[in-house]
Short mmCIF file of C-alpha atoms in Angstrom, two decimals:
data_model
loop_
_atom_site.label_atom_id
_atom_site.label_comp_id
_atom_site.label_asym_id
_atom_site.label_seq_id
_atom_site.Cartn_x
_atom_site.Cartn_y
_atom_site.Cartn_z
CA MET A 959 -9.04 58.03 -34.20
CA SER A 960 -5.52 57.58 -32.94
CA ALA A 961 -4.86 55.43 -29.90
CA PRO A 962 -3.97 57.26 -26.66
CA SER A 963 -0.30 57.01 -25.75
CA VAL A 964 0.81 54.03 -23.69
CA GLY A 965 2.45 56.16 -21.03
CA MET A 966 -0.55 58.41 -20.57
CA LYS A 967 -2.91 55.43 -20.24
CA ARG A 968 -0.83 53.66 -17.62
CA ALA A 969 -0.19 56.77 -15.52
CA VAL A 970 -3.81 57.84 -15.38
CA TRP A 971 -5.02 54.31 -14.65
CA VAL A 972 -2.71 54.08 -11.66
CA PHE A 973 -3.38 57.49 -10.11
CA LEU A 974 -7.11 57.81 -10.78
CA GLY A 975 -8.08 54.17 -10.34
CA GLY A 976 -9.23 54.73 -6.78
CA LEU A 977 -11.68 57.42 -7.86
CA VAL A 978 -13.11 55.12 -10.53
CA LEU A 979 -13.55 52.38 -7.93
CA LEU A 980 -15.53 54.72 -5.68
CA VAL A 981 -17.83 55.77 -8.54
CA ALA A 982 -18.27 52.17 -9.70
CA VAL A 983 -19.13 50.95 -6.20
CA ILE A 984 -21.73 53.70 -5.77
CA VAL A 985 -23.34 53.11 -9.19
CA VAL A 986 -23.32 49.32 -9.08
CA GLY A 987 -24.40 49.27 -5.45
CA SER A 988 -27.34 51.50 -6.28
CA LEU A 989 -28.45 49.18 -9.08
CA ARG A 990 -28.16 46.09 -6.88
CA GLN A 991 -30.13 47.67 -4.01
CA THR A 992 -33.14 48.31 -6.21
CA GLY A 993 -33.47 44.65 -7.22
CA GLY A 994 -33.90 45.87 -10.81
CA GLU A 995 -35.25 49.27 -11.76
CA PRO A 996 -38.24 49.32 -14.14
CA GLY A 997 -36.17 51.50 -16.46
CA ASN A 998 -33.47 48.86 -16.65
CA LEU A 999 -35.99 46.09 -17.21
CA ALA A 1000 -37.30 47.83 -20.33
CA GLU A 1001 -33.88 48.85 -21.56
CA THR A 1002 -33.43 46.63 -24.63
CA LEU A 1003 -34.23 48.52 -27.83
CA TYR A 1004 -35.82 46.94 -30.92
CA ASP A 1005 -36.46 49.89 -33.22
CA ILE A 1006 -34.34 49.74 -36.38
CA PRO A 1007 -33.51 53.21 -37.79
CA PRO A 1008 -34.00 53.43 -41.59
CA SER A 1009 -30.28 54.09 -42.04
CA LEU A 1010 -29.30 50.85 -40.28
CA THR A 1011 -28.66 47.69 -42.33
CA VAL A 1012 -30.32 44.55 -40.97
CA PRO A 1013 -28.07 41.54 -41.63
CA THR A 1014 -29.31 38.60 -43.66
CA LEU A 1015 -28.87 35.44 -41.61
CA ILE A 1016 -29.88 31.98 -42.86
CA ASP A 1017 -30.30 28.89 -40.70
CA ASP A 1018 -28.01 26.47 -42.56
CA THR A 1019 -27.56 23.91 -39.78
CA ALA A 1020 -28.72 20.95 -41.83
CA SER A 1021 -26.78 21.75 -45.01
CA TRP A 1022 -23.61 22.41 -43.01
CA GLY A 1023 -23.75 18.95 -41.47
CA LEU A 1024 -24.28 19.74 -37.79
CA ALA A 1025 -27.78 18.36 -37.37
CA GLY A 1026 -26.30 15.04 -36.18
CA TRP A 1027 -24.23 16.47 -33.31
CA GLU A 1028 -25.99 16.98 -29.99
CA ASN A 1029 -24.98 18.41 -26.64
CA THR A 1030 -25.47 15.39 -24.38
CA SER A 1031 -24.02 16.84 -21.18
CA GLN A 1032 -26.27 17.07 -18.15
CA SER A 1033 -24.40 20.15 -16.96
CA HIS A 1034 -25.87 23.59 -17.59
CA LEU A 1035 -22.26 24.76 -18.10
CA SER A 1036 -21.46 22.99 -21.36
CA GLY A 1037 -21.53 23.61 -25.07
CA GLY A 1038 -18.18 25.05 -26.10
CA ALA A 1039 -17.48 25.95 -29.73
CA ALA A 1040 -14.21 26.97 -31.38
CA LEU A 1041 -13.24 27.88 -34.95
CA GLY A 1042 -9.81 27.63 -36.57
CA ASP A 1043 -8.03 26.19 -39.60
CA LEU A 1044 -6.93 22.69 -38.59
CA ASN A 1045 -5.64 21.40 -41.94
CA GLY A 1046 -4.14 24.53 -43.48
CA ASP A 1047 -6.56 24.83 -46.40
CA GLY A 1048 -7.68 28.37 -45.55
CA LEU A 1049 -11.11 27.27 -44.33
CA LEU A 1050 -12.36 27.45 -40.75
CA ASP A 1051 -12.85 24.09 -39.08
CA LEU A 1052 -14.91 23.50 -35.95
CA ALA A 1053 -14.57 21.88 -32.53
CA LEU A 1054 -17.56 21.32 -30.24
CA ALA A 1055 -17.67 20.19 -26.61
CA GLY A 1056 -20.91 19.27 -24.90
CA GLY A 1057 -20.55 15.86 -23.34
CA ASN A 1058 -19.85 14.61 -26.84
CA ILE A 1059 -16.76 15.91 -28.60
CA GLY A 1060 -17.18 16.95 -32.21
CA VAL A 1061 -14.33 17.85 -34.58
CA PHE A 1062 -15.39 18.89 -38.08
CA LEU A 1063 -13.43 19.80 -41.21
CA ASN A 1064 -14.78 22.54 -43.49
CA THR A 1065 -15.25 21.56 -47.14
CA GLY A 1066 -16.31 25.06 -48.17
CA ASP A 1067 -20.03 24.46 -47.92
CA SER A 1068 -20.36 21.94 -45.08
CA PHE A 1069 -18.69 20.54 -41.97
CA VAL A 1070 -17.60 16.89 -42.18
CA PRO A 1071 -16.81 15.04 -38.93
CA VAL A 1072 -13.28 13.68 -38.71
CA ASP A 1073 -12.79 9.95 -38.36
CA SER A 1074 -11.88 8.08 -35.19
CA VAL A 1075 -12.79 10.59 -32.48
CA PRO A 1076 -12.98 8.58 -29.23
CA PRO A 1077 -16.35 9.30 -27.58
CA ASP A 1078 -14.83 9.20 -24.09
CA LEU A 1079 -11.76 11.29 -24.94
CA VAL A 1080 -11.99 13.55 -21.89
CA GLY A 1081 -15.00 12.18 -20.08
CA VAL A 1082 -17.70 14.85 -20.10
CA ALA A 1083 -16.36 17.69 -22.24
CA LEU A 1084 -17.52 21.18 -21.32
CA SER A 1085 -15.26 23.66 -23.10
CA THR A 1086 -12.87 23.97 -26.03
CA ALA A 1087 -10.60 26.49 -27.74
CA MET A 1088 -8.23 26.64 -30.72
CA ALA A 1089 -4.81 28.25 -31.11
CA ASP A 1090 -1.33 27.39 -32.40
CA ILE A 1091 -0.05 26.79 -28.89
CA ASP A 1092 3.33 25.24 -29.72
CA GLY A 1093 4.09 27.66 -32.58
CA ASP A 1094 4.65 25.00 -35.24
CA GLY A 1095 2.21 26.54 -37.72
CA ASN A 1096 -0.58 24.05 -36.98
CA THR A 1097 -3.75 24.90 -35.07
CA ASP A 1098 -4.15 22.95 -31.82
CA ILE A 1099 -7.35 22.17 -29.88
CA LEU A 1100 -7.96 22.45 -26.15
CA PHE A 1101 -10.70 20.43 -24.42
CA GLY A 1102 -11.82 21.05 -20.85
CA PRO A 1103 -13.66 18.32 -18.89
CA ALA A 1104 -16.04 18.28 -15.96
CA ALA A 1105 -13.32 16.41 -14.06
CA GLY A 1106 -9.87 15.17 -14.90
CA ASP A 1107 -7.08 16.49 -17.06
CA VAL A 1108 -7.23 19.25 -19.62
CA LEU A 1109 -6.38 17.82 -23.04
CA ILE A 1110 -4.35 19.45 -25.82
CA VAL A 1111 -4.75 17.88 -29.25
CA TRP A 1112 -1.68 18.96 -31.21
CA GLY A 1113 -2.32 20.03 -34.77
CA GLY A 1114 -0.64 18.19 -37.60
CA SER A 1115 -1.12 15.78 -40.47
CA TRP A 1116 -4.01 13.98 -38.76
CA ALA A 1117 -6.34 16.78 -39.87
CA ALA A 1118 -5.23 16.62 -43.51
CA ASP A 1119 -5.57 12.81 -43.38
CA ASN A 1120 -8.96 13.08 -41.62
CA ASN A 1121 -7.96 10.61 -38.92
CA PHE A 1122 -8.18 11.85 -35.36
CA ALA A 1123 -6.58 8.65 -34.04
CA GLN A 1124 -3.24 9.83 -35.45
CA ALA A 1125 -3.23 13.01 -33.37
CA GLU A 1126 -0.65 13.57 -30.65
CA THR A 1127 -2.08 14.71 -27.33
CA LEU A 1128 -0.90 16.14 -24.03
CA ALA A 1129 -2.75 16.03 -20.71
CA LEU A 1130 -2.35 18.96 -18.33
CA PRO A 1131 -3.39 18.76 -14.65
CA GLY A 1132 -7.08 19.46 -14.37
CA GLY A 1133 -9.09 18.13 -11.48
CA ALA A 1134 -11.67 20.87 -11.77
CA PHE A 1135 -14.79 21.87 -13.65
CA SER A 1136 -12.92 23.45 -16.59
CA THR A 1137 -15.26 26.11 -17.96
CA GLY A 1138 -12.94 27.77 -20.42
CA PHE A 1139 -9.59 28.84 -21.77
CA ALA A 1140 -7.84 31.96 -22.96
CA THR A 1141 -4.51 31.86 -24.77
CA GLY A 1142 -1.87 34.56 -25.16
CA ASP A 1143 1.83 35.28 -24.78
CA LEU A 1144 1.63 36.55 -21.22
CA ASP A 1145 5.36 36.97 -20.64
CA ALA A 1146 6.30 38.12 -24.17
CA ASP A 1147 8.73 35.23 -24.69
CA GLY A 1148 7.28 34.26 -28.07
CA ARG A 1149 5.35 31.26 -26.72
CA LEU A 1150 1.63 31.08 -26.07
CA ASP A 1151 0.47 30.48 -22.51
CA ILE A 1152 -2.88 29.03 -21.46
CA VAL A 1153 -5.29 30.40 -18.85
CA ARG A 1154 -7.58 27.63 -17.59
CA ILE A 1155 -10.55 28.83 -15.55
CA ALA A 1156 -12.56 26.61 -13.24
CA TYR A 1157 -15.98 26.57 -11.63
CA GLY A 1158 -15.82 25.49 -7.99
CA ARG A 1159 -19.13 23.71 -7.57
CA THR A 1160 -18.90 22.04 -4.17
CA GLN A 1161 -15.36 23.09 -3.26
CA PRO A 1162 -13.02 25.91 -4.32
CA ALA A 1163 -11.13 25.49 -7.59
CA ASP A 1164 -8.26 27.71 -8.62
CA ASP A 1165 -7.88 29.46 -11.94
CA VAL A 1166 -4.44 28.64 -13.31
CA ILE A 1167 -1.97 29.65 -15.99
CA PHE A 1168 -0.07 26.99 -17.87
CA MET A 1169 3.05 29.02 -18.69
CA GLN A 1170 4.84 27.51 -21.69
CA THR A 1171 8.49 27.34 -20.70
CA ASP A 1172 9.61 25.44 -23.80
CA SER A 1173 7.81 23.97 -26.78
CA ARG A 1174 5.01 21.79 -25.36
CA SER A 1175 6.40 22.11 -21.80
CA PHE A 1176 4.37 23.97 -19.18
CA GLU A 1177 4.66 25.25 -15.63
CA MET A 1178 1.41 25.68 -13.70
CA VAL A 1179 0.86 28.98 -11.85
CA ASP A 1180 -2.14 29.60 -9.59
CA LEU A 1181 -3.82 32.97 -9.96
CA PRO A 1182 -4.57 34.88 -6.73
CA ASN A 1183 -8.12 35.36 -5.44
CA GLY A 1184 -9.12 32.08 -7.05
CA GLY A 1185 -11.39 29.44 -5.62
CA GLY A 1186 -14.52 31.06 -7.00
CA LYS A 1187 -16.96 30.18 -9.76
CA SER A 1188 -15.17 31.42 -12.86
CA LEU A 1189 -17.05 31.14 -16.14
CA ALA A 1190 -15.24 33.15 -18.83
CA ALA A 1191 -11.90 34.82 -19.46
CA GLU A 1192 -10.22 37.11 -21.95
CA ILE A 1193 -6.61 38.15 -22.49
CA ALA A 1194 -6.04 41.71 -23.71
CA ASP A 1195 -3.87 44.76 -23.23
CA VAL A 1196 -6.66 46.49 -21.36
CA ASP A 1197 -4.70 49.55 -20.25
CA GLY A 1198 -2.67 49.96 -23.44
CA ASP A 1199 0.74 49.75 -21.78
CA GLY A 1200 2.10 47.02 -24.07
CA THR A 1201 1.56 44.14 -21.62
CA LEU A 1202 -1.34 41.71 -21.39
CA GLU A 1203 -3.95 41.46 -18.65
CA ILE A 1204 -6.27 38.55 -17.81
CA TRP A 1205 -9.96 39.41 -17.31
CA ILE A 1206 -12.06 36.76 -15.54
CA THR A 1207 -15.77 37.00 -14.79
CA ARG A 1208 -17.47 34.85 -12.13
CA ASP A 1209 -20.87 33.54 -11.16
CA VAL A 1210 -22.61 34.66 -7.92
CA GLY A 1211 -19.81 37.18 -7.44
CA TRP A 1212 -21.33 38.75 -4.32
CA THR A 1213 -20.73 35.52 -2.39
CA ALA A 1214 -18.20 33.43 -4.37
CA GLY A 1215 -15.81 36.24 -5.30
CA ALA A 1216 -15.92 39.25 -7.60
CA ASP A 1217 -14.53 39.47 -11.13
CA SER A 1218 -10.77 39.84 -11.48
CA LEU A 1219 -8.43 41.75 -13.79
CA TYR A 1220 -4.92 40.37 -13.38
CA ARG A 1221 -1.82 42.41 -14.23
CA ARG A 1222 1.72 41.00 -14.19
CA THR A 1223 4.01 42.72 -11.72
CA GLN A 1224 7.69 43.50 -12.19
CA SER A 1225 8.53 40.45 -10.08
CA GLY A 1226 6.62 38.21 -12.50
CA ASN A 1227 3.71 37.56 -10.16
CA TRP A 1228 0.08 38.38 -10.93
CA ALA A 1229 -1.91 40.99 -9.02
CA ASP A 1230 -5.68 41.50 -9.18
CA VAL A 1231 -6.20 45.18 -10.02
CA ALA A 1232 -9.94 44.92 -10.71
CA PRO A 1233 -10.88 46.84 -7.51
CA ILE A 1234 -8.52 49.66 -8.52
CA VAL A 1235 -9.90 50.16 -12.03
CA GLY A 1236 -13.61 49.52 -11.43
CA ALA A 1237 -13.82 45.98 -12.88
CA ALA A 1238 -14.48 44.01 -9.67
CA MET A 1239 -18.11 43.35 -10.57
CA GLU A 1240 -20.13 41.21 -8.15
CA ILE A 1241 -22.49 39.68 -10.69
CA ASP A 1242 -23.66 36.42 -12.26
CA GLY A 1243 -20.80 36.73 -14.75
CA MET A 1244 -21.15 34.18 -17.56
CA GLY A 1245 -19.18 35.80 -20.36
CA VAL A 1246 -16.76 38.63 -21.09
CA THR A 1247 -16.21 40.36 -24.44
CA VAL A 1248 -13.59 43.07 -24.88
CA ALA A 1249 -13.59 45.68 -27.69
CA ASP A 1250 -13.89 49.44 -28.16
CA PHE A 1251 -17.66 49.73 -28.59
CA THR A 1252 -17.77 53.45 -27.80
CA GLY A 1253 -15.05 54.58 -30.22
CA ASN A 1254 -13.01 56.48 -27.62
CA GLY A 1255 -9.77 54.55 -28.21
CA TYR A 1256 -10.04 52.42 -25.07
CA LEU A 1257 -11.18 48.82 -24.71
CA ASP A 1258 -14.62 48.34 -23.13
CA GLY A 1259 -15.97 45.22 -21.41
CA TYR A 1260 -19.34 43.54 -21.96
CA LEU A 1261 -20.23 41.04 -19.22
CA SER A 1262 -23.04 38.51 -19.63
CA ASP A 1263 -25.30 38.22 -16.59
CA ILE A 1264 -28.74 37.10 -15.49
CA GLY A 1265 -31.34 39.77 -16.09
CA GLU A 1266 -29.06 42.73 -16.59
CA ASN A 1267 -25.89 42.36 -18.61
CA ASP A 1268 -23.15 44.79 -17.66
CA PHE A 1269 -21.44 47.22 -20.01
CA LEU A 1270 -18.24 48.81 -18.70
CA GLU A 1271 -16.87 51.70 -20.74
CA GLY A 1272 -13.10 51.95 -20.72
CA SER A 1273 -11.47 55.32 -20.19
CA ALA A 1274 -8.16 56.84 -19.16
CA SER A 1275 -8.95 56.13 -15.52
CA GLY A 1276 -10.40 52.64 -15.76
CA PHE A 1277 -14.00 51.51 -16.23
CA VAL A 1278 -17.38 53.14 -15.65
CA PRO A 1279 -20.69 51.17 -15.78
CA ILE A 1280 -23.06 52.24 -18.55
CA VAL A 1281 -26.74 51.50 -17.91
CA ASP A 1282 -28.36 53.02 -21.02
CA SER A 1283 -26.56 51.18 -23.84
CA GLY A 1284 -29.66 49.28 -24.99
CA ALA A 1285 -27.69 46.02 -24.73
CA SER A 1286 -28.60 44.80 -21.28
CA ARG A 1287 -30.83 42.15 -22.88
CA ILE A 1288 -33.11 42.14 -19.87
CA ARG A 1289 -35.84 39.92 -21.33
CA PRO A 1290 -36.62 37.97 -24.51
CA PRO A 1291 -38.46 39.82 -27.29
CA GLY A 1292 -42.15 40.08 -26.45
CA ALA A 1293 -41.79 38.56 -22.97
CA ASP A 1294 -43.82 39.78 -20.00
CA ASP A 1295 -42.27 42.00 -17.35
CA ASP A 1296 -41.84 39.05 -14.98
CA VAL A 1297 -39.49 37.15 -17.34
CA VAL A 1298 -35.80 37.91 -17.81
CA SER A 1299 -32.93 36.46 -19.82
CA SER A 1300 -29.86 34.59 -18.71
CA SER A 1301 -26.99 35.46 -21.07
CA TRP A 1302 -23.86 33.42 -21.81
CA ALA A 1303 -21.41 33.59 -24.72
CA SER A 1304 -20.99 36.81 -26.68
CA ALA A 1305 -18.91 38.31 -29.47
CA ALA A 1306 -17.95 41.73 -30.81
CA THR A 1307 -18.30 41.75 -34.59
CA ASP A 1308 -19.59 43.87 -37.47
CA ILE A 1309 -22.36 41.52 -38.47
CA ASN A 1310 -24.16 43.97 -40.80
CA LEU A 1311 -20.97 45.32 -42.48
CA ASP A 1312 -21.59 48.99 -41.75
CA GLY A 1313 -18.20 49.57 -40.12
CA ILE A 1314 -19.65 49.80 -36.60
CA LEU A 1315 -19.11 47.11 -33.99
CA ASP A 1316 -22.13 45.01 -33.06
CA LEU A 1317 -22.73 42.49 -30.26
CA VAL A 1318 -24.07 38.95 -30.55
CA VAL A 1319 -25.22 37.48 -27.23
CA VAL A 1320 -26.45 33.92 -26.60
CA ASN A 1321 -29.23 33.41 -24.03
CA GLY A 1322 -31.05 30.58 -22.32
CA GLY A 1323 -32.34 29.30 -19.01
CA PHE A 1324 -31.86 26.22 -16.85
CA PRO A 1325 -33.67 22.99 -17.79
CA PHE A 1326 -32.14 20.81 -15.06
CA PHE A 1327 -32.91 22.83 -11.92
CA ALA A 1328 -34.18 26.20 -10.72
CA VAL A 1329 -31.72 29.07 -10.35
CA PRO A 1330 -32.33 32.04 -8.04
CA ASN A 1331 -32.61 35.39 -9.76
CA LYS A 1332 -31.45 38.63 -8.18
CA ILE A 1333 -34.13 40.71 -9.97
CA SER A 1334 -37.19 40.63 -7.73
CA ASN A 1335 -40.40 38.95 -8.83
CA THR A 1336 -39.06 37.62 -12.12
CA GLY A 1337 -38.33 34.20 -13.59
CA ILE A 1338 -35.66 33.17 -16.10
CA ALA A 1339 -36.70 32.33 -19.66
CA LEU A 1340 -35.79 28.81 -20.76
CA ASP A 1341 -36.16 29.04 -24.56
CA ASP A 1342 -34.51 32.36 -25.30
CA PRO A 1343 -33.21 33.42 -28.74
CA PRO A 1344 -29.84 35.08 -29.20
CA ALA A 1345 -29.65 38.86 -29.28
CA VAL A 1346 -28.16 40.50 -32.36
CA PHE A 1347 -27.36 43.97 -31.04
CA LEU A 1348 -26.59 46.33 -33.91
CA GLY A 1349 -24.32 49.21 -32.98
CA LEU A 1350 -25.71 52.68 -33.62
CA GLY A 1351 -22.29 54.32 -33.71
CA ASP A 1352 -22.49 56.08 -30.34
CA GLY A 1353 -22.03 53.18 -27.95
CA THR A 1354 -25.72 52.22 -27.97
CA PHE A 1355 -27.40 49.22 -29.58
CA THR A 1356 -30.72 47.92 -30.87
CA ASP A 1357 -31.65 44.23 -30.99
CA ALA A 1358 -32.35 43.12 -34.57
CA TRP A 1359 -33.37 39.56 -33.69
CA PRO A 1360 -37.14 40.12 -34.18
CA SER A 1361 -36.38 41.54 -37.67
CA LEU A 1362 -34.31 38.56 -38.88
CA GLY A 1363 -37.19 36.16 -39.57
CA LEU A 1364 -35.48 33.30 -37.71
CA THR A 1365 -36.90 30.80 -35.24
CA TRP A 1366 -35.25 29.56 -32.08
CA GLU A 1367 -35.88 26.66 -29.73
CA GLY A 1368 -34.15 25.68 -26.51
CA PRO A 1369 -31.64 27.32 -24.17
CA GLY A 1370 -28.43 28.55 -25.82
CA ARG A 1371 -24.92 28.48 -24.36
CA GLY A 1372 -21.80 28.68 -26.57
CA LEU A 1373 -20.89 30.86 -29.54
CA ALA A 1374 -18.08 30.95 -32.09
CA VAL A 1375 -18.02 33.57 -34.85
CA GLY A 1376 -16.02 33.47 -38.07
CA ASP A 1377 -16.35 33.56 -41.85
CA ILE A 1378 -16.96 29.85 -42.44
CA ASP A 1379 -17.85 30.21 -46.14
CA ASN A 1380 -15.11 32.76 -46.97
CA ASP A 1381 -17.52 35.28 -48.47
CA GLY A 1382 -16.37 38.32 -46.48
CA ASP A 1383 -18.90 38.41 -43.65
CA ILE A 1384 -19.17 36.84 -40.19
CA ASP A 1385 -21.21 33.68 -39.62
CA LEU A 1386 -22.40 32.31 -36.27
CA ILE A 1387 -22.09 28.88 -34.64
CA ILE A 1388 -24.31 28.63 -31.52
CA THR A 1389 -24.61 25.64 -29.20
CA ARG A 1390 -27.69 24.69 -27.24
CA LEU A 1391 -28.31 22.55 -24.18
CA GLU A 1392 -30.08 19.30 -25.04
CA GLY A 1393 -29.86 20.10 -28.72
CA THR A 1394 -27.77 20.53 -31.83
CA ALA A 1395 -25.39 23.29 -32.67
CA VAL A 1396 -26.92 25.91 -34.97
CA VAL A 1397 -25.29 27.48 -38.04
CA TYR A 1398 -26.47 30.96 -38.96
CA ARG A 1399 -24.78 31.81 -42.25
CA ASN A 1400 -24.49 35.50 -43.06
CA ASN A 1401 -25.48 36.71 -46.55
CA THR A 1402 -25.16 40.45 -45.93
CA LEU A 1403 -24.08 42.40 -49.00
CA GLY A 1404 -21.54 45.18 -49.01
CA PRO A 1405 -17.80 45.85 -49.04
CA SER A 1406 -15.69 44.41 -46.24
CA VAL A 1407 -12.11 44.01 -45.09
CA THR A 1408 -10.90 40.90 -43.28
CA VAL A 1409 -7.85 41.35 -41.03
CA GLN A 1410 -6.24 38.11 -39.97
CA PRO A 1411 -2.90 36.88 -38.66
CA ALA A 1412 -0.66 35.56 -41.44
CA ALA A 1413 0.23 31.88 -41.69
CA GLY A 1414 2.47 30.89 -38.81
CA CYS A 1415 1.41 33.88 -36.69
CA ALA A 1416 -0.86 33.18 -33.72
CA GLY A 1417 -1.97 36.77 -33.13
CA ASN A 1418 -3.26 35.94 -29.64
CA GLY A 1419 -3.17 39.00 -27.42
CA ALA A 1420 -2.76 41.49 -30.28
CA THR A 1421 -5.02 44.55 -30.56
CA VAL A 1422 -5.94 45.77 -34.04
CA TRP A 1423 -7.18 49.19 -35.23
CA VAL A 1424 -9.10 49.02 -38.51
CA PRO A 1425 -10.17 52.22 -40.32
CA THR A 1426 -13.69 52.27 -41.75
CA GLU A 1427 -15.97 54.93 -43.16
CA ALA A 1428 -17.72 54.99 -39.78
CA GLY A 1429 -14.54 55.59 -37.77
CA THR A 1430 -11.76 53.44 -36.37
CA SER A 1431 -12.60 50.04 -34.91
CA MET A 1432 -10.45 48.66 -32.08
CA GLN A 1433 -10.72 44.90 -31.53
CA LEU A 1434 -8.71 41.87 -30.46
CA LEU A 1435 -7.11 39.94 -33.32
CA SER A 1436 -7.98 36.69 -31.51
CA SER A 1437 -10.79 36.52 -28.96
CA HIS A 1438 -12.47 34.06 -26.63
CA SER A 1439 -15.98 33.28 -25.47
CA PHE A 1440 -17.83 31.45 -22.73
CA LEU A 1441 -16.69 27.80 -23.13
CA GLY A 1442 -14.97 28.47 -26.47
CA SER A 1443 -13.08 30.75 -28.85
CA HIS A 1444 -13.79 32.72 -31.99
CA ALA A 1445 -11.96 32.46 -35.31
CA PRO A 1446 -8.76 34.53 -35.42
CA GLY A 1447 -9.15 37.83 -37.25
CA VAL A 1448 -11.80 40.54 -37.58
CA VAL A 1449 -14.18 41.44 -40.40
CA LEU A 1450 -15.47 44.98 -40.88
CA GLY A 1451 -17.59 46.61 -43.55
CA ALA A 1452 -17.27 49.88 -45.46
CA GLN A 1453 -13.49 50.12 -45.25
CA ASP A 1454 -11.54 53.33 -45.79
CA GLU A 1455 -9.47 52.31 -48.82
CA GLY A 1456 -5.84 53.35 -48.72
CA ALA A 1457 -5.78 53.70 -44.95
CA GLU A 1458 -3.63 51.50 -42.73
CA VAL A 1459 -4.50 48.74 -40.31
CA ARG A 1460 -2.41 49.04 -37.13
CA VAL A 1461 -1.63 46.20 -34.74
CA GLN A 1462 -0.13 46.28 -31.25
CA TRP A 1463 1.48 42.96 -30.34
CA PRO A 1464 1.74 41.38 -26.87
CA ASP A 1465 5.26 42.81 -26.40
CA GLY A 1466 4.00 46.33 -27.20
CA GLU A 1467 5.47 46.51 -30.72
CA LEU A 1468 3.36 48.31 -33.31
CA THR A 1469 3.11 47.29 -36.97
CA SER A 1470 0.87 48.43 -39.82
CA ALA A 1471 -0.37 47.26 -43.20
CA PRO A 1472 -2.31 49.05 -45.96
CA VAL A 1473 -5.95 48.26 -46.71
CA PRO A 1474 -6.07 47.23 -50.39
CA ALA A 1475 -8.73 48.45 -52.78
CA GLY A 1476 -11.56 46.07 -53.56
CA SER A 1477 -15.07 45.16 -52.51
CA ARG A 1478 -14.10 42.28 -50.21
CA THR A 1479 -10.43 42.35 -49.29
CA VAL A 1480 -8.11 40.49 -46.93
CA VAL A 1481 -5.19 41.93 -44.94
CA SER A 1482 -2.82 39.27 -43.58
CA ILE A 1483 -0.75 40.54 -40.66
CA PRO A 1484 2.63 38.85 -40.11
CA CYS A 1485 4.01 38.65 -36.60
CA PRO A 1486 6.89 41.10 -35.98
#
């Protein structure tokens, strides 16, 4: 499927946005007034059609060396995970933030902790992310604390030498409960910028952009309509006009402020257009994942929530809520009607290698205190396994978790996806409160194509179209999660050999590259 033209997208978004807002308000308002319809509460599907491949996931936490790391934070908003290549060996390394900081190098079959990581590096670490922020070809790490400055750990020889004490660092003004980051070239000047979101617990806290004005030099810009309880962000060209937007989802949105979708104006300022395009959701927004799940050539949004996750289908005129996707993840498998899930980090990925986008969603309740739930007469599950929503090819999903033969214990929080063993499929790193991080290694068979930014190319903010036998997949080349970030690149199964991968960069430029023949192939995309 070809992408709709940039001009057509922008024009229709502007002129029909008001109509979308009216429809969205009516639909969402109706759902909220009911306190949870019985039909919504039973929405999650578990039937696996015979034609659908169930992925093979193995709990390899112990053999991958993570059994010794534990989330020690007493905050229910902690447990960030990020994947990226820190030492340039082609393997995905790992950063964890949950009170304790963990930085691990990938040996090919295990994660080995780096030496000399100060335990009190940023106080109580909540969130983390990876990206080549300064453009020097080395992957950098961001850490967000419960209070105090945001810390950038610059990539370099320290990773190859396995000595964290050698790393150069930079502190950026924090002073807030830093619940996450998103990185992208927001002004198309060739330098990555950083969106830092904050959770105002007892007093308002602004979401900010650290605009990179020169290598490793930043200017802080406050985003409008801040001061809420922001929990996750993504950077993407949502309307396809060749410029990047910032999507932020927030907790208790009906009182602390609705979700925002920021677009840069001609004057260089940022305007919140979420009310215009139907994205101003007033929800318990814990995570946002952006991809084209419906195959219509527009990016959709999946928003984690308590009880009823929200699926917004993108279209020429903005976003429309979808209530029958099968991915609302209303309650844990086998739970009674009076128990619902609280969902957090999520990812769009083809976990079963059938060429159709799937959704992985991490769930878990609140061990430290009770949390009110907007769905009447229900409680929130504490020990709640992740959902592995397999796409059915028409924008609907079925949860394969009960079919995977895995066990789960404790409340989950963070998620980072990437091919940690370089075998051509996507593996999962999931963090838990009061527990270790979990490694689910994927052993699904079948052909696949991996599309990744070439060495020295960040890829943040780029949108990629990958042809498969099931259609054309539209994803972000680099994506973020609640508290963390996923590995750069996308992996899809059943590729259409001889077709071309197309990439739209943050400045709107389009490039392409052929998909090579082979059972498990890699396409490296250089920056323009």
